[in-house]
Short mmCIF file of C-alpha atoms in Angstrom, two decimals:
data_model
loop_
_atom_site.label_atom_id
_atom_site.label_comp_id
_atom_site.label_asym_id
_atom_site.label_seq_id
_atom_site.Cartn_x
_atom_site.Cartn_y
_atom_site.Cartn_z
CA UNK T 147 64.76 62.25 108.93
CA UNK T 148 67.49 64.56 109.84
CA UNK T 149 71.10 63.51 108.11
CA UNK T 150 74.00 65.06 109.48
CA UNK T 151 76.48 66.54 107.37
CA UNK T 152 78.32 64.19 104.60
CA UNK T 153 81.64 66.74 104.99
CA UNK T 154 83.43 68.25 107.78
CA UNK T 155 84.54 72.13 107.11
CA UNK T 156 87.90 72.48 105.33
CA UNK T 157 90.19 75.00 106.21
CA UNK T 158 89.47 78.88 106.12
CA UNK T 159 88.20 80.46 102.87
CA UNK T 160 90.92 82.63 100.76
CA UNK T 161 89.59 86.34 100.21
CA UNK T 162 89.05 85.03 96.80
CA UNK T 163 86.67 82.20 97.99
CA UNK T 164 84.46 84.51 99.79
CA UNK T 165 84.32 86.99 97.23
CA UNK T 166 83.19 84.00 94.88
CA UNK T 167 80.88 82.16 97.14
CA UNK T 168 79.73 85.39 98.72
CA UNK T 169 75.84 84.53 97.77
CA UNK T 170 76.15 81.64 99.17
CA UNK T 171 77.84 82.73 102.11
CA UNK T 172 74.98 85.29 103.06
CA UNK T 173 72.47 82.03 103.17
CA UNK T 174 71.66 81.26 106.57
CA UNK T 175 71.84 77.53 106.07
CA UNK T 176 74.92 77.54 104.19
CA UNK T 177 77.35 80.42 105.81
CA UNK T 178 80.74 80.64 106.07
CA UNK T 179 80.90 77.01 107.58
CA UNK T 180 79.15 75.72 104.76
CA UNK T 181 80.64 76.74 101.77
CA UNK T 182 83.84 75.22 103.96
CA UNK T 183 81.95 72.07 103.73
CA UNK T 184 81.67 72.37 100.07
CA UNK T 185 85.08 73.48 99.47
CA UNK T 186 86.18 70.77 101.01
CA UNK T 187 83.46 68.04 99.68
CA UNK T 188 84.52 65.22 96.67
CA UNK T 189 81.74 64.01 94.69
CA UNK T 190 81.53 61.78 91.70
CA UNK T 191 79.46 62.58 88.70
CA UNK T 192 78.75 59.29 86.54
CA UNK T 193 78.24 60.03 82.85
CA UNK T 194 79.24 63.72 81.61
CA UNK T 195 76.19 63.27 79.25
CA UNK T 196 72.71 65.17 79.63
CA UNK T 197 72.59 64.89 83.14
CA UNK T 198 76.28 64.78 84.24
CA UNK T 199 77.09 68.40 82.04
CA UNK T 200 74.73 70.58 84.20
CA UNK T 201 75.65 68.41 87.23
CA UNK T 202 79.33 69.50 86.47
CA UNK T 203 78.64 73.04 85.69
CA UNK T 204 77.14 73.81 88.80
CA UNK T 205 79.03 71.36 91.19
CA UNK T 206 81.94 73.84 90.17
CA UNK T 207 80.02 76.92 90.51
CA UNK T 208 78.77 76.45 94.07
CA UNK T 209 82.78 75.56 94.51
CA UNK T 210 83.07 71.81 95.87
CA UNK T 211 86.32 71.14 96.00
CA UNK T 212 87.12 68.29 94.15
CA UNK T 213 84.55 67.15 90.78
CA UNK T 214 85.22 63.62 89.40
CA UNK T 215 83.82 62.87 86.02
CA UNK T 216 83.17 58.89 85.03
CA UNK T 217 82.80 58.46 81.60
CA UNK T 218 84.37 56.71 78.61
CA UNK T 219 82.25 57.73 76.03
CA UNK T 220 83.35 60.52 73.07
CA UNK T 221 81.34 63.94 71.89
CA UNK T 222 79.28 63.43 68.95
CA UNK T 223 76.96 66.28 67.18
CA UNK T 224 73.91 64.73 68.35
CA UNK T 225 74.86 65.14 71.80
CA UNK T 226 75.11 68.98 71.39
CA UNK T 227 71.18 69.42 71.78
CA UNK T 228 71.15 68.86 75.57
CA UNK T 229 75.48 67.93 76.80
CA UNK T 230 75.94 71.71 77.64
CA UNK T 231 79.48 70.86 78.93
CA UNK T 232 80.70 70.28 75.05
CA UNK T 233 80.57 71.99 72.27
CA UNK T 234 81.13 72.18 68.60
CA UNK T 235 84.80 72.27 69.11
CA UNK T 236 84.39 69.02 71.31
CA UNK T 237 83.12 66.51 68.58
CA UNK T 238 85.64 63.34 69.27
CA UNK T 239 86.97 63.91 71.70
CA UNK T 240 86.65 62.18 75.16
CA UNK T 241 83.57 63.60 77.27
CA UNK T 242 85.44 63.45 80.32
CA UNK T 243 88.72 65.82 78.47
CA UNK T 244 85.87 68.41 77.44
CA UNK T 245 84.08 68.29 80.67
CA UNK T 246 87.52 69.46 82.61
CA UNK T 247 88.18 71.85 80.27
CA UNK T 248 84.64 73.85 80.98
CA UNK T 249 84.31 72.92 84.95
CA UNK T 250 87.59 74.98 84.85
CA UNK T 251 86.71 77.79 82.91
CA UNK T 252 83.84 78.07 85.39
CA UNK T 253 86.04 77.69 88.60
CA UNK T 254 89.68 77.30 88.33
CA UNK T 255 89.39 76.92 92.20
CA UNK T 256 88.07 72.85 91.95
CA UNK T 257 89.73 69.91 91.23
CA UNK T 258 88.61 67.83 88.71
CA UNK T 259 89.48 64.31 88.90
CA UNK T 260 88.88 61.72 85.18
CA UNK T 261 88.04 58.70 85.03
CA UNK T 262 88.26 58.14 81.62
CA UNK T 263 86.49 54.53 81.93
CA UNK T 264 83.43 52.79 81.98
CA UNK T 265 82.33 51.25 85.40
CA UNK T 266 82.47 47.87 86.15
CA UNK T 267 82.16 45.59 89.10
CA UNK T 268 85.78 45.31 88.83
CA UNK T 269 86.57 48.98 89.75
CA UNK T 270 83.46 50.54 90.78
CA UNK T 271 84.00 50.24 95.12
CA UNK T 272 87.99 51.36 93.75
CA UNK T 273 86.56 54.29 92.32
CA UNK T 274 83.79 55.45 94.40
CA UNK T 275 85.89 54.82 97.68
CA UNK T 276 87.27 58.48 96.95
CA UNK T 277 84.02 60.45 97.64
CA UNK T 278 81.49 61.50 99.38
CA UNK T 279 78.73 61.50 97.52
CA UNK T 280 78.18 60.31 94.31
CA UNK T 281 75.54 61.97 91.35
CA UNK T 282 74.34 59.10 89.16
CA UNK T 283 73.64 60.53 85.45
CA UNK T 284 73.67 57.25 83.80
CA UNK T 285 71.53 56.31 81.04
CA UNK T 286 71.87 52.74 81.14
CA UNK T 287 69.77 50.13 83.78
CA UNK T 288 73.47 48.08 84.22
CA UNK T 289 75.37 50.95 85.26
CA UNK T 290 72.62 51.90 87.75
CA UNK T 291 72.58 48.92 89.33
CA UNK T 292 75.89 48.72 89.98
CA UNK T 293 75.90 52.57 91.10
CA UNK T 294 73.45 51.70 93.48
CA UNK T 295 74.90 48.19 94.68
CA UNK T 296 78.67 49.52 95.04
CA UNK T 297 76.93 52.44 97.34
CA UNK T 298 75.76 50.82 99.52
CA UNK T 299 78.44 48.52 99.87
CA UNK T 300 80.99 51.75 100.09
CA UNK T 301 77.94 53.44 103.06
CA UNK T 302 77.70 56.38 100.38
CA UNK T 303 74.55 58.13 99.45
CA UNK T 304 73.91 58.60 95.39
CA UNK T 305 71.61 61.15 93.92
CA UNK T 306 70.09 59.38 91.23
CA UNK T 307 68.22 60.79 87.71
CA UNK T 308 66.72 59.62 85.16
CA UNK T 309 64.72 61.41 81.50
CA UNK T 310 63.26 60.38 79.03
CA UNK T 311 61.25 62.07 76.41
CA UNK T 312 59.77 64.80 78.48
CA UNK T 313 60.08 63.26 81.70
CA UNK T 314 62.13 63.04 84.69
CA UNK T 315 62.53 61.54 87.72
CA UNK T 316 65.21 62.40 90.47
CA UNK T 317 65.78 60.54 94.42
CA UNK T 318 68.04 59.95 96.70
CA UNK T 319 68.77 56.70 97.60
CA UNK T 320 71.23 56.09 101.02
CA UNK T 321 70.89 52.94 102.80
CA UNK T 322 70.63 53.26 106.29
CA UNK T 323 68.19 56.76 106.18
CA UNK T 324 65.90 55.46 103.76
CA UNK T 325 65.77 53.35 100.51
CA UNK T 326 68.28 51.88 98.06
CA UNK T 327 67.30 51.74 94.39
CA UNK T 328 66.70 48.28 94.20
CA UNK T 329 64.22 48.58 97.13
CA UNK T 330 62.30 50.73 94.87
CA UNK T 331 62.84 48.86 91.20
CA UNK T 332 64.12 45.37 92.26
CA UNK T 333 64.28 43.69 89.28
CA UNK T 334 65.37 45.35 86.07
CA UNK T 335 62.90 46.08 83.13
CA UNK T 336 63.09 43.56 80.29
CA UNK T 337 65.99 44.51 77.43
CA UNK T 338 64.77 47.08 74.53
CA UNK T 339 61.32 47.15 77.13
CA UNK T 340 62.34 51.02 77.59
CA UNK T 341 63.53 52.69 74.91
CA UNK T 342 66.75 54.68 75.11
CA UNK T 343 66.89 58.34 74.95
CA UNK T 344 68.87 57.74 71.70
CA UNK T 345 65.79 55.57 69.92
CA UNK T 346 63.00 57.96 71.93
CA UNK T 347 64.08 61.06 71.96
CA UNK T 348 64.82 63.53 74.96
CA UNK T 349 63.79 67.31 75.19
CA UNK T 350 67.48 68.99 75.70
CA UNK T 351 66.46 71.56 78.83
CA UNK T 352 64.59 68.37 80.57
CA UNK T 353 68.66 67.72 81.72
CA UNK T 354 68.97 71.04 83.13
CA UNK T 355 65.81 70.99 84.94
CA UNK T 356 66.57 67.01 86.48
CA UNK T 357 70.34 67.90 86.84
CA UNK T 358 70.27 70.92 88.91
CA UNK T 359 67.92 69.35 90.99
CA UNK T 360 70.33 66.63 91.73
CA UNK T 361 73.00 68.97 92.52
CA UNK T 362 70.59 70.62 94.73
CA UNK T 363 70.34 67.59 96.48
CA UNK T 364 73.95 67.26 97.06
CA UNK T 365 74.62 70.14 98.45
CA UNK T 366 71.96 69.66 100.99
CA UNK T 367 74.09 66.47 102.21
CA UNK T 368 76.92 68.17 101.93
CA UNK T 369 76.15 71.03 104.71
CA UNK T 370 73.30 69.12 106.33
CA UNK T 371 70.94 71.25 105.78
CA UNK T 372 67.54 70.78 104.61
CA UNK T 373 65.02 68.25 103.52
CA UNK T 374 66.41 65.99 101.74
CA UNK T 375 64.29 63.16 98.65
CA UNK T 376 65.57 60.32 100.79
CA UNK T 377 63.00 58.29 101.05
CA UNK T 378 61.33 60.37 97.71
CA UNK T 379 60.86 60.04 94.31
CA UNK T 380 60.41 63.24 92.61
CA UNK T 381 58.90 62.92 89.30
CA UNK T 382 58.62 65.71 86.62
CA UNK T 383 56.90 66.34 83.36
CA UNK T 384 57.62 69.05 81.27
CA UNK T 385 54.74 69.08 79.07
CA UNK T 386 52.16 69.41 81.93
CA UNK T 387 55.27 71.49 83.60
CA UNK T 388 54.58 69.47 87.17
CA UNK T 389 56.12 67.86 89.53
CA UNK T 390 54.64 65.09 91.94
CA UNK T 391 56.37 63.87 94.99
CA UNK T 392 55.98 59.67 95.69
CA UNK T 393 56.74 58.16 99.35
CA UNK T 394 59.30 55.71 98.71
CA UNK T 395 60.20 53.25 101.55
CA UNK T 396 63.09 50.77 102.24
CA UNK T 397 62.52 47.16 102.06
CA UNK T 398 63.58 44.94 104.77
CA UNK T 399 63.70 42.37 102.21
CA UNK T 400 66.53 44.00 99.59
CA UNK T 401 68.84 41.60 98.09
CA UNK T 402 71.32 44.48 98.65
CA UNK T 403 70.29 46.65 101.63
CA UNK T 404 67.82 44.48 104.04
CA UNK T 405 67.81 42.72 106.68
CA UNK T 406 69.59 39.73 105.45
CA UNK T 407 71.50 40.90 102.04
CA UNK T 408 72.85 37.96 99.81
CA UNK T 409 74.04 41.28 97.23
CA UNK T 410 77.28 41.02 99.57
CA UNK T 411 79.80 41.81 96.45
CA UNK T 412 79.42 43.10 92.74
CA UNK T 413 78.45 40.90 90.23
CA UNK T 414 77.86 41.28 86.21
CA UNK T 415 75.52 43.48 85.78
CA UNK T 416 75.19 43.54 81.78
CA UNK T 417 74.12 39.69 82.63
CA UNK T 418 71.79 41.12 85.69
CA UNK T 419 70.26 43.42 83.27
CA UNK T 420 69.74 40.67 80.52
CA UNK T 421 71.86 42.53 78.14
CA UNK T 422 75.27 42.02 76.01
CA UNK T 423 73.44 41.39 72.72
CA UNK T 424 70.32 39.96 70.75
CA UNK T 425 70.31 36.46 70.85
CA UNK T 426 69.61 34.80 67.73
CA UNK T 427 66.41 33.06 67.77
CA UNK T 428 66.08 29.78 65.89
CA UNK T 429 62.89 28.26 63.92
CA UNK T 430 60.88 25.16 64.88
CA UNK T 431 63.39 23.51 61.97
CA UNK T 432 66.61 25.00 63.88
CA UNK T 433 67.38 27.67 61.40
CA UNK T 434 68.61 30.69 62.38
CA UNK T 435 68.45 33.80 60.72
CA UNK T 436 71.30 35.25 58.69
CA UNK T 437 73.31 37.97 58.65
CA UNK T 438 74.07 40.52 56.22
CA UNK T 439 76.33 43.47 56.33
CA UNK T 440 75.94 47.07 54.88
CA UNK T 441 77.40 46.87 51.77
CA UNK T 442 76.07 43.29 51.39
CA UNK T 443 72.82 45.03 51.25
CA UNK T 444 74.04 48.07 49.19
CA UNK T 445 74.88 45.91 46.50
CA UNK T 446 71.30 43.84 47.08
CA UNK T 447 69.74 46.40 46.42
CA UNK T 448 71.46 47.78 43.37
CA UNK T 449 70.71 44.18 41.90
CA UNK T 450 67.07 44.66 42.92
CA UNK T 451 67.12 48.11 41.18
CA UNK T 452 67.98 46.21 37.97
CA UNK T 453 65.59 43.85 38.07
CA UNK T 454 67.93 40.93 39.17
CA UNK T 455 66.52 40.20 42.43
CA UNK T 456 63.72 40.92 44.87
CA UNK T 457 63.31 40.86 48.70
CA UNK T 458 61.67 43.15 50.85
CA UNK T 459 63.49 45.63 53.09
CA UNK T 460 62.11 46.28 56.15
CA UNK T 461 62.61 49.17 58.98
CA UNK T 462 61.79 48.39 62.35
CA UNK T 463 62.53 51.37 63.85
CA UNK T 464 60.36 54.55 65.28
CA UNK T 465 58.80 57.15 62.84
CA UNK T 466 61.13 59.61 64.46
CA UNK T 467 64.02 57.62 63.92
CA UNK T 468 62.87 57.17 59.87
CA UNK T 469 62.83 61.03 59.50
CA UNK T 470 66.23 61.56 60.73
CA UNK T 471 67.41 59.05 58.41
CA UNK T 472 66.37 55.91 56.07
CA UNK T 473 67.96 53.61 53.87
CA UNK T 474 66.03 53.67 50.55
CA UNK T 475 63.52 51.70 49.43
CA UNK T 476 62.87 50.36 52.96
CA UNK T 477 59.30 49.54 54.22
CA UNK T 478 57.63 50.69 57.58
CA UNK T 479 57.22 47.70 60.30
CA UNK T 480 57.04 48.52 63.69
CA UNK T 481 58.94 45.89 66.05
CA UNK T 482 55.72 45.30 67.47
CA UNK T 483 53.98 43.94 64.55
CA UNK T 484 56.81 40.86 64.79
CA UNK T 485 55.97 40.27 68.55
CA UNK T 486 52.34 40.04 68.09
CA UNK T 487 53.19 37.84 64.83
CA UNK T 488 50.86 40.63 62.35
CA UNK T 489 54.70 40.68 60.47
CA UNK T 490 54.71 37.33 59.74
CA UNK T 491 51.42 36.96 58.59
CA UNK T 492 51.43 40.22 56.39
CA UNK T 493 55.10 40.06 54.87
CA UNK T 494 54.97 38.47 51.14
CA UNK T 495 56.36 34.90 51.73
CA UNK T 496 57.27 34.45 48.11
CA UNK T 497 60.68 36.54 48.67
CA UNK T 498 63.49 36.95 51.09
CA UNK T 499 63.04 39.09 53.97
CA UNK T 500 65.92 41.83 55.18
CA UNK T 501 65.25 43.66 58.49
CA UNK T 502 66.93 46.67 60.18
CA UNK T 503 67.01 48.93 62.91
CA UNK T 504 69.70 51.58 64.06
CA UNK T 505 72.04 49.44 65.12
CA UNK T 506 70.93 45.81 65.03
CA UNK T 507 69.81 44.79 68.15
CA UNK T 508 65.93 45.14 67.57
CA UNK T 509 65.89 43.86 64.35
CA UNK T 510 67.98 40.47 65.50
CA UNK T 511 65.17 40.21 67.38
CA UNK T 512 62.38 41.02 64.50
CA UNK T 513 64.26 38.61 62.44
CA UNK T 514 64.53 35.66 65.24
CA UNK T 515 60.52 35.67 65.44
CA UNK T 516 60.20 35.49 61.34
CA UNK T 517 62.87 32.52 61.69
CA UNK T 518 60.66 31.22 64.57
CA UNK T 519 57.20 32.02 62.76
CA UNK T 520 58.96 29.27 60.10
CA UNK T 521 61.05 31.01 57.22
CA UNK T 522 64.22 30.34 55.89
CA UNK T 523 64.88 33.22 54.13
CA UNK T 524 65.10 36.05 57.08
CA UNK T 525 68.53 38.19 56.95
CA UNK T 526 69.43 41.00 59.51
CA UNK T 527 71.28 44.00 58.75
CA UNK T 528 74.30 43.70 60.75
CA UNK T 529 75.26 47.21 62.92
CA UNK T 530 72.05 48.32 61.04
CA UNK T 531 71.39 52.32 60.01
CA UNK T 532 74.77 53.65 61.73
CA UNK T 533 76.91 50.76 59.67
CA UNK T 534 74.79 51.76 56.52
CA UNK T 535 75.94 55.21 56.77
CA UNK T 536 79.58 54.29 58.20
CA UNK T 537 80.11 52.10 54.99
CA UNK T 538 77.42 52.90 52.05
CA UNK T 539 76.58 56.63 52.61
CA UNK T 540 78.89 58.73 55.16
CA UNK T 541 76.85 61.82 54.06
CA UNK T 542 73.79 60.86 56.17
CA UNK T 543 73.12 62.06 60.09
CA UNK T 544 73.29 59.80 62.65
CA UNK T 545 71.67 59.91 65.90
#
């Protein structure tokens, strides 16, 4: 389906612009007429993470005029293996500050617009209002939700993409010329049902290869030129190095985009999406378990070195997770061992129980199902491995 262009031409290019954009220029479907288009475009990067950094470096580079950068988020080390817009210098401080800074080292001709805040229902359609087209490099389900829902509200189109491991997946979804992202994944995935690139792992140069298609993409609706992946899913996988194409279709029965919508305004998507935090899970006997903090267990564990004590520490996190970093003397349980209720049955029941993850979350829930199996002697590490290493042992890595 043919989609006319998102931007009308801004005024004439400066010698300067057309000795920049000259490469550009000498493309038939772009021209002088479009690079005026893109000079004169506004579109919204969300996240200035994996995907948002190449989106940003090359949104400035092909010279659209005005960049804005969502994100409220901070550099940390481990983001250097795939955030190309930061770098060592960069470590805390904000994402969106660092991401500026770069976009106009590579093109003091754009404008780039922070937002140094996390979307919400409660400013999303205030913030998206200002552009044209909005690239959606968010790496949570609550955020893309409410990317998706304040789009179509707002008539804008969003290029959307997602990794993972060592796969990708990139669409664009515009109500109207094809479908929305809930007409595709209506209902969000279960909490801690997909793992986040932080727990799983991500192969750094999967960004590049997902974000550049996405600005791609935009500039296609930008000048109006080309086929566009409305009404596509393109899916990619780096170890095979493919990449499939899926028929995606809009449903005339979308909450959000159909027929007869009853998504009319934004609502709270942390509650859509199920998350907010673990809930605690009580016992047939209504005891919950307890919680203990870092250097609670610190000194638990000193007392079980001398002989004072026992319990049994337990990791519930991935093996990839345990080789980056482990709190001693911590045994090996995978999360799913507690939901199929092997834990229970294979844990010694003649001393307490402490269980951890990276930061809580899964473990709450590890621990709720021993409570609920029938113990009263179940205690969670609260903030898990990133508060053991914030308050027992700041010389570890954390991820």
């Amino acid at each position: 389906m043919a989609i006319p262009p998102l931007v009308a031409p801004g005024p004439e290019l400066t010698v300067e612009q057309k000795g920049r954009y000259a490469r550009h220029i000498l493309l038939p479907d772009i021209g002088l007429e479009g690079q005026q288009r893109l000079s004169n475009a506004r579109v919204l990067v969300v996240g200035a993470g994996g995907l948002g950094s190449p989106a940003l470096l090359y949104l400035a580079a092909a010279g659209v005029g005005t960049i804005g950068v969502v994100d409220d988020d901070v550099v940390d080390a481990s983001n250097l293996q795939r955030q190309v817009a930061h770098g060592v210098a960069d470590v805390g401080r904000l994402k969106t500050e660092s991401a500026a800074e770069t976009v106009a080292a590579i093109n003091p001709l754009v404008t780039v617009v922070r937002h140094d805040l996390r979307l919400t229902a409660e400013n999303a359609l205030e913030v998206l209002a200002d552009y044209d087209v909005v690239l959606d490099g968010a790496d949570n389900f609550a955020t893309r939700y409410l990317v998706n829902d304040a789009c179509v509200l707002l008539g804008l189109p969003h290029v959307w993409g997602s990794i993972y491991r060592f796969d990708g997946q990139v669409s664009v979804w515009f109500a109207g010329y094809g479908p929305c992202y809930r007409c595709v994944f209506p209902d969000p995935p279960p909490p801690d049902a997909v793992p986040s690139c932080a727990t799983g792992g991500v192969l750094g140069v999967l960004c590049a290869a997902v974000g550049s298609v996405q600005v791609a993409e935009a500039v296609k609706l930008i000048v109006g030129r080309g086929e566009t992946l409305v009404g596509r899913l393109l899916v990619h996988d780096a170890m095979r190095q493919t990449w499939d194409s899926l028929t995606v279709r809009a449903d005339p029965g979308c909450p959000v985009c159909g027929e007869s919508p009853t998504v009319t305004t934004l609502v709270d998507y942390e509650e859509f999406c199920g998350v907010g935090g673990a809930p605690v899970v009580e016992s047939p006997v209504g005891r919950a378990f307890a919680e203990v903090s870092a250097t609670e267990l610190a000194a638990l564990l000193a007392a079980r070195d001398r002989g004072e004590t026992s319990f049994e520490l337990v990791d519930v996190r991935e093996p990839g997770e345990r080789a980056i970093v482990s709190i001693p003397g911590a045994r090996a349980v995978h999360l799913d061992e507690f939901r199929s209720g092997a834990a229970a049955r294979d844990l010694p029941l003649d001393m307490p129980v402490v269980v951890h993850c990276k930061s809580g979350a899964r473990s709450a829930e590890a621990a709720g199902l021993l409570a609920a199996s029938g113990r009263d002697d179940v205690s969670n590490l609260t903030g898990g491995v990133l508060a053991w290493v914030r308050d027992v042992d700041p010389a570890l890595p954390v991820y």
